[in-house]
One Martini backbone bead per residue (centre of mass of N, CA, C, O) as a GRO file, in nm:
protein
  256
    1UNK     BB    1  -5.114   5.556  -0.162
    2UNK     BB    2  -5.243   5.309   0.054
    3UNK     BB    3  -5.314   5.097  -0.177
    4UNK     BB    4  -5.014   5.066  -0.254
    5UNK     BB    5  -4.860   5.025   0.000
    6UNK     BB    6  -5.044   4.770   0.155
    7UNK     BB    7  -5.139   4.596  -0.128
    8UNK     BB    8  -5.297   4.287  -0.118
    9UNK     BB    9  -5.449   4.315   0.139
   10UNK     BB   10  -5.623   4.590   0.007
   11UNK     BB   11  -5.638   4.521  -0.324
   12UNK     BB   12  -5.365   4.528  -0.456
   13UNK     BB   13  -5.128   4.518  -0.693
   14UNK     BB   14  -4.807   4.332  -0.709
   15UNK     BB   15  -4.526   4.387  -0.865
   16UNK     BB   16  -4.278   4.196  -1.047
   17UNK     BB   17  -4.127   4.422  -1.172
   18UNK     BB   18  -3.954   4.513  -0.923
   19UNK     BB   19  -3.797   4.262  -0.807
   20UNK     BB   20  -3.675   4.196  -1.095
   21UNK     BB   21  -3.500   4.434  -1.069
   22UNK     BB   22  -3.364   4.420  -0.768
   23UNK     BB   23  -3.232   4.146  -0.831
   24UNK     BB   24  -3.059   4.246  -1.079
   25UNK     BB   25  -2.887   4.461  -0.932
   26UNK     BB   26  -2.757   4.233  -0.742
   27UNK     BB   27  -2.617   4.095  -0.944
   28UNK     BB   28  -2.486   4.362  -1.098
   29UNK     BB   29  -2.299   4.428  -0.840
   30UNK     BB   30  -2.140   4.232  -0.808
   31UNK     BB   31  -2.008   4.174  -1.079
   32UNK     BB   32  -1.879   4.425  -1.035
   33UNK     BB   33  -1.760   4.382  -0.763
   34UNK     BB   34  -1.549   4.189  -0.918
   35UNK     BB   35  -1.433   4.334  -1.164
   36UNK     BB   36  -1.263   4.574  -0.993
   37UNK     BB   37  -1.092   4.382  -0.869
   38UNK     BB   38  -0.974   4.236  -1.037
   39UNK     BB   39  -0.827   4.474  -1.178
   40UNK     BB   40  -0.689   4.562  -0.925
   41UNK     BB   41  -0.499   4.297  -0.949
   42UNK     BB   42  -0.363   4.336  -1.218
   43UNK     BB   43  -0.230   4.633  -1.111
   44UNK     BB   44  -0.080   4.451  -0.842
   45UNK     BB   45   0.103   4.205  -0.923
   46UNK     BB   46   0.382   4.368  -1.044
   47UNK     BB   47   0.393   4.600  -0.770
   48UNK     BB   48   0.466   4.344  -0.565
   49UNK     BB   49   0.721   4.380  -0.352
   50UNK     BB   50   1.026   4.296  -0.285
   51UNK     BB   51   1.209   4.120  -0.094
   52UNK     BB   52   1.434   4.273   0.150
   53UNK     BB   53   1.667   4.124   0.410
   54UNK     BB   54   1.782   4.453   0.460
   55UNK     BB   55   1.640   4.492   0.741
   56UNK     BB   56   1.673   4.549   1.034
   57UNK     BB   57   1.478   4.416   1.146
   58UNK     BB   58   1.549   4.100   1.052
   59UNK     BB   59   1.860   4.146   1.145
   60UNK     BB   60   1.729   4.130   1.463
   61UNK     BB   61   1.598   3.872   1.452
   62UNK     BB   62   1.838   3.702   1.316
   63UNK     BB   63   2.013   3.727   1.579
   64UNK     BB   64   1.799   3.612   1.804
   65UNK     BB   65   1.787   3.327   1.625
   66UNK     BB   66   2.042   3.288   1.689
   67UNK     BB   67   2.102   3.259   2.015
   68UNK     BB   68   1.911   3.028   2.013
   69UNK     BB   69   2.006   2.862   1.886
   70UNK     BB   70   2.280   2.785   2.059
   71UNK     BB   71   2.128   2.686   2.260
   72UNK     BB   72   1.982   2.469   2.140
   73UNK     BB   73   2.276   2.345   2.002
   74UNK     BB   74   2.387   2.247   2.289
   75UNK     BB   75   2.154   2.060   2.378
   76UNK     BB   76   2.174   1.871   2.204
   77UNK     BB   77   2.443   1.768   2.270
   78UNK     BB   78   2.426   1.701   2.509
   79UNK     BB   79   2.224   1.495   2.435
   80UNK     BB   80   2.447   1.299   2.254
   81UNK     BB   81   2.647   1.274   2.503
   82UNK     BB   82   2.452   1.086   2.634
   83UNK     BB   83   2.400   0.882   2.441
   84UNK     BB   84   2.701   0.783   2.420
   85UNK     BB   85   2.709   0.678   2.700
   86UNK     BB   86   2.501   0.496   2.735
   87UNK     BB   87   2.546   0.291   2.491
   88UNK     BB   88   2.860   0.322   2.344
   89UNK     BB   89   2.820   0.511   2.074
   90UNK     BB   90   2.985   0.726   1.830
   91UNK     BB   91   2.723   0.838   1.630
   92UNK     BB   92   2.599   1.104   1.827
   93UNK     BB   93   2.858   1.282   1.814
   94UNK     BB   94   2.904   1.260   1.509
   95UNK     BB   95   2.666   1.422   1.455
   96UNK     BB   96   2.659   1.665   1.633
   97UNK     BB   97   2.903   1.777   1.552
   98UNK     BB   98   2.809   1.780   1.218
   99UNK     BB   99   2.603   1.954   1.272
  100UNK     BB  100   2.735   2.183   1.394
  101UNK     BB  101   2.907   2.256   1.090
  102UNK     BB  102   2.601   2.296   0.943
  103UNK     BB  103   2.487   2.525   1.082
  104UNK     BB  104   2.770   2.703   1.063
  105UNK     BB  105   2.705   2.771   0.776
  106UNK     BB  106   2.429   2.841   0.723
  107UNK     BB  107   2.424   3.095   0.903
  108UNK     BB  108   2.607   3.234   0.624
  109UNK     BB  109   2.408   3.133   0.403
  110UNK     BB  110   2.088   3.211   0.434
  111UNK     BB  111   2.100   3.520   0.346
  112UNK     BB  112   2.200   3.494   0.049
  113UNK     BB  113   2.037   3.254  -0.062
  114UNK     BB  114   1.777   3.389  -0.024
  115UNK     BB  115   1.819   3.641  -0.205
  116UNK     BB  116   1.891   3.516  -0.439
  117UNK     BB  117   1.651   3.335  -0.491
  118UNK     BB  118   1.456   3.569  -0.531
  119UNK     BB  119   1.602   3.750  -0.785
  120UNK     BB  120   1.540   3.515  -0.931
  121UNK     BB  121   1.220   3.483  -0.912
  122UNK     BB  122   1.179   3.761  -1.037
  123UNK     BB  123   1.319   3.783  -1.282
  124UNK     BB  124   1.149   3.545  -1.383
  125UNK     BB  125   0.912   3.675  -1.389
  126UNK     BB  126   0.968   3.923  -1.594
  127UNK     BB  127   1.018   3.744  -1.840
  128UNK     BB  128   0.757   3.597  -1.859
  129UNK     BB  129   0.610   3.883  -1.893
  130UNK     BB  130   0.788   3.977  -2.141
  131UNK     BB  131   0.736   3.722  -2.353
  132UNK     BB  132   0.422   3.737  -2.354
  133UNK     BB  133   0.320   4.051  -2.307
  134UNK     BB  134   0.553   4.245  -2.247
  135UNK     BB  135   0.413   4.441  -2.046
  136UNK     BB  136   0.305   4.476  -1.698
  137UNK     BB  137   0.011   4.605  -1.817
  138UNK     BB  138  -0.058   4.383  -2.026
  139UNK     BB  139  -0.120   4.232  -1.827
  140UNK     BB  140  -0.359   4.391  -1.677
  141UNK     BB  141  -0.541   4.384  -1.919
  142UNK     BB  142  -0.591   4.102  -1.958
  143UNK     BB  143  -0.680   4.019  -1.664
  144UNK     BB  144  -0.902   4.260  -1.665
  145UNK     BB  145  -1.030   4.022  -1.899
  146UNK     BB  146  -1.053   3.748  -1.823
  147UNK     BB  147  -1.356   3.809  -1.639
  148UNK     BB  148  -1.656   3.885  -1.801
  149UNK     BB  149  -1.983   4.030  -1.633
  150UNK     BB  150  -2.093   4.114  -1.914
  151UNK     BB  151  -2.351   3.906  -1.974
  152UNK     BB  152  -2.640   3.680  -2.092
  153UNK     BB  153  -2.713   3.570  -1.855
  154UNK     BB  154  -2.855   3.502  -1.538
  155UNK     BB  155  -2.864   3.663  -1.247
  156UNK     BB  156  -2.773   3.406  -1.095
  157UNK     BB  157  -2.570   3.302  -1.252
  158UNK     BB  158  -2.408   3.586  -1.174
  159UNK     BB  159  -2.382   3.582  -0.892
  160UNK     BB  160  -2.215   3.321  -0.846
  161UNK     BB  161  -1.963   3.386  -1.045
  162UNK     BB  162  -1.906   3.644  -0.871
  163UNK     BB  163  -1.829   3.543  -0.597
  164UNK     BB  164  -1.625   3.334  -0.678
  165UNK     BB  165  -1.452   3.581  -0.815
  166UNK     BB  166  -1.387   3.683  -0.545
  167UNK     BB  167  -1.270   3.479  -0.392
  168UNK     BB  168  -1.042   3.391  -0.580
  169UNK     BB  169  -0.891   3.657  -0.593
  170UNK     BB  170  -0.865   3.667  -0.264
  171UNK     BB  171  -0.658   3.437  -0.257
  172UNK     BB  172  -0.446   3.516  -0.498
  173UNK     BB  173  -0.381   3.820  -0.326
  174UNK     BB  174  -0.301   3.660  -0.031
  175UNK     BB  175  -0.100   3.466  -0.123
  176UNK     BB  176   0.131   3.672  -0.226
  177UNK     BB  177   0.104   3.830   0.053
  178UNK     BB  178   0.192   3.626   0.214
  179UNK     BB  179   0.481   3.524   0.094
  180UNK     BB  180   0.658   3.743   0.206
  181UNK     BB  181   0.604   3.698   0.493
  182UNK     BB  182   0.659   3.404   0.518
  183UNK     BB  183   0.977   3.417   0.423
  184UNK     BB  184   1.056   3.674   0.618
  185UNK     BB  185   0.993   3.424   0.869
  186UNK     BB  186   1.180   3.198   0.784
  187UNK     BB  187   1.450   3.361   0.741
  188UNK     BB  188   1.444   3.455   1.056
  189UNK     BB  189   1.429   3.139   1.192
  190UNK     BB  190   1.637   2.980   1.088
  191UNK     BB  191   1.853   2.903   1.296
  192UNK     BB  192   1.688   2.697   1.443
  193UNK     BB  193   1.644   2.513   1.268
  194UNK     BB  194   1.962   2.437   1.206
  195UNK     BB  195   2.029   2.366   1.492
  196UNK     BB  196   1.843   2.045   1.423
  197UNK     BB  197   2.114   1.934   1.304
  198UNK     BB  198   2.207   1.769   1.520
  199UNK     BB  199   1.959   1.572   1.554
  200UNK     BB  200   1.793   1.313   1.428
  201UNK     BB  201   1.490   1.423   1.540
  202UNK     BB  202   1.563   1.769   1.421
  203UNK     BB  203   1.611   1.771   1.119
  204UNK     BB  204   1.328   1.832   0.989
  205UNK     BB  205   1.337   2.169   1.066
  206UNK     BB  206   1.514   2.199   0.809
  207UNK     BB  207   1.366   2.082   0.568
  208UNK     BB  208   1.087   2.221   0.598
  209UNK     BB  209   1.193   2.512   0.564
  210UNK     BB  210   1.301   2.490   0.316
  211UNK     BB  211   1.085   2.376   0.128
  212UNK     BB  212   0.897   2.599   0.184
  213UNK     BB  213   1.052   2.827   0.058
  214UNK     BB  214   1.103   2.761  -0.182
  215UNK     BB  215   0.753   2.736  -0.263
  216UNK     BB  216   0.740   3.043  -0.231
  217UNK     BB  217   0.944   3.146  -0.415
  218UNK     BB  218   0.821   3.009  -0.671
  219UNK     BB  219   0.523   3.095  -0.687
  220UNK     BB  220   0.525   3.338  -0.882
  221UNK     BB  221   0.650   3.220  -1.128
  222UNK     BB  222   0.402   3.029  -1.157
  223UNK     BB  223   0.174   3.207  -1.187
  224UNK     BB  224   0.305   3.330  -1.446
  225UNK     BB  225   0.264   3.073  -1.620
  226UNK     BB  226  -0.060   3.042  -1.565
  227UNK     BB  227  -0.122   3.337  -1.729
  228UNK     BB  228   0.044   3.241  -2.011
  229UNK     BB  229  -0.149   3.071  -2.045
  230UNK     BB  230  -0.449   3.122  -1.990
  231UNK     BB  231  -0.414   3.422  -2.175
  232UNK     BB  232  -0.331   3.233  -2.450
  233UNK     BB  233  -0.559   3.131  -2.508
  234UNK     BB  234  -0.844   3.037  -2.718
  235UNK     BB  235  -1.096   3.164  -2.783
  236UNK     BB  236  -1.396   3.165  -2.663
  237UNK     BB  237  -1.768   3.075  -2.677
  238UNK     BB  238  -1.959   3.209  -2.489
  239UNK     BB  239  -2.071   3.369  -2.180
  240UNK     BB  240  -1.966   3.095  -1.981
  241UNK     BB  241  -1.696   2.941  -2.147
  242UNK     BB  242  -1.540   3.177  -2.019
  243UNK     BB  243  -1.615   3.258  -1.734
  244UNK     BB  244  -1.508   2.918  -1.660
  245UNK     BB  245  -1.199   2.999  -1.788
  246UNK     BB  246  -1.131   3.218  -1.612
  247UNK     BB  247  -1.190   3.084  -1.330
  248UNK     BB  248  -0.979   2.829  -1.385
  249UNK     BB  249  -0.730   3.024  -1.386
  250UNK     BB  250  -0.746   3.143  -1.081
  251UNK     BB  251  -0.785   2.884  -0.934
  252UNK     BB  252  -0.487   2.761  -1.032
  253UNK     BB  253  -0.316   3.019  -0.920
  254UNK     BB  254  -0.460   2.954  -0.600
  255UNK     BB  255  -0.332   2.645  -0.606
  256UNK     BB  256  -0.001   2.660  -0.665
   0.00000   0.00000   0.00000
């Protein structure tokens, strides 16, 4: 058919009901993967292995960030001992030597330190998740109903939310695969930062790393208070103000 083909420039009349079909559509596919993601979120949030110090590689990086720390921590006293001469005052030798027994200390106990620290913060996570939820499962159930883009919006708003929603996952689950990453180097460099304790200009080397540590070793367990509580509320009503009160708490989670 020519002139079907053609459309209106041939005298044919194209109908707006395939387009705002095929538009439908593709705003029903987003929603679809949308949802499929969260989902699968939902069933490897619990399932995301714990970091485990005792591996070859980072003892290994471990050591050689020991040499050089060392390296570091001579020429800092070196420095110390410079500036102690050139003052007059023996306020710079008596920090560098105290960073040095700061210093080796920290190496003896960081990688220890780090491990209760983790083991604390996992077993803290299924605490929270066995007392709101009882079994990890149960939580991705509820998780992977938190929003559900099976509603009577509009298509063009259901595209928008389904976007938010996918991007939201995709950082939610991105951020908790950082912390491993990102824990397990600097529990693996942390030597440097510590050898930074001779000098009173690299101190906050050490201090910067220990708080960065700290409050990754921390998200995971702050993430599952964020979900037991977002996912114990209150059942909205209307199918936006659920959508919105779902997305608001991958939000929360996302830059907890």
């Amino acid at each position: 058919n020519l002139t079907g083909c053609l459309g209106s420039s041939a005298g044919g009349q194209v109908s707006s009901a395939g387009s705002t079909s095929g538009w439908d559509a593709i705003c029903q596919s987003f929603a679809k993967a949308a949802q499929e993601l969260l989902t699968s979120f939902a069933r490897s949030f619990s399932s995301i292995p714990p970091i485990n110090l005792s591996y070859s590689g980072i003892r290994s990086v471990y050591g050689l960030s020991l040499e050089i720390a060392a390296v570091v921590a001579a020429v800092l006293l070196m420095v110390q001992v410079i500036r102690t001469a050139l003052a007059h005052d023996g306020s710079a030798i008596v920090q560098g030597l105290t960073g040095i027994g700061k210093a080796a200390l920290s190496f003896v106990l960081i990688l220890g330190a780090a491990a209760t620290a983790l083991r604390a913060s996992d077993e803290l996570t299924g605490w929270i998740i066995t007392r709101t939820f009882g079994t990890p499962q149960a939580l991705a159930g509820r998780l992977g109903q938190l929003v559900t883009f099976r509603t009577g919006v509009s298509p063009s708003l259901l595209l928008v939310f389904a976007l938010a929603g996918i991007l939201l996952t995709l950082a939610l689950w991105g951020q908790l695969l950082i912390r491993n990453i990102a824990v397990t180097v600097l529990v693996a460099v942390s030597p440097i930062a510590a050898a930074g304790q001779v000098a009173h200009a690299s101190q906050q080397w050490w201090r910067k790393l220990v708080r960065v540590t700290i409050q990754l070793i921390a998200l995971k367990p702050a993430v599952a208070l964020i979900f037991a509580v977002g996912l114990t509320l209150p059942g909205t009503s209307g199918g936006i103000q659920k959508l919105l009160t779902g997305l608001l708490v991958l939000l929360l989670a996302g830059i907890a």
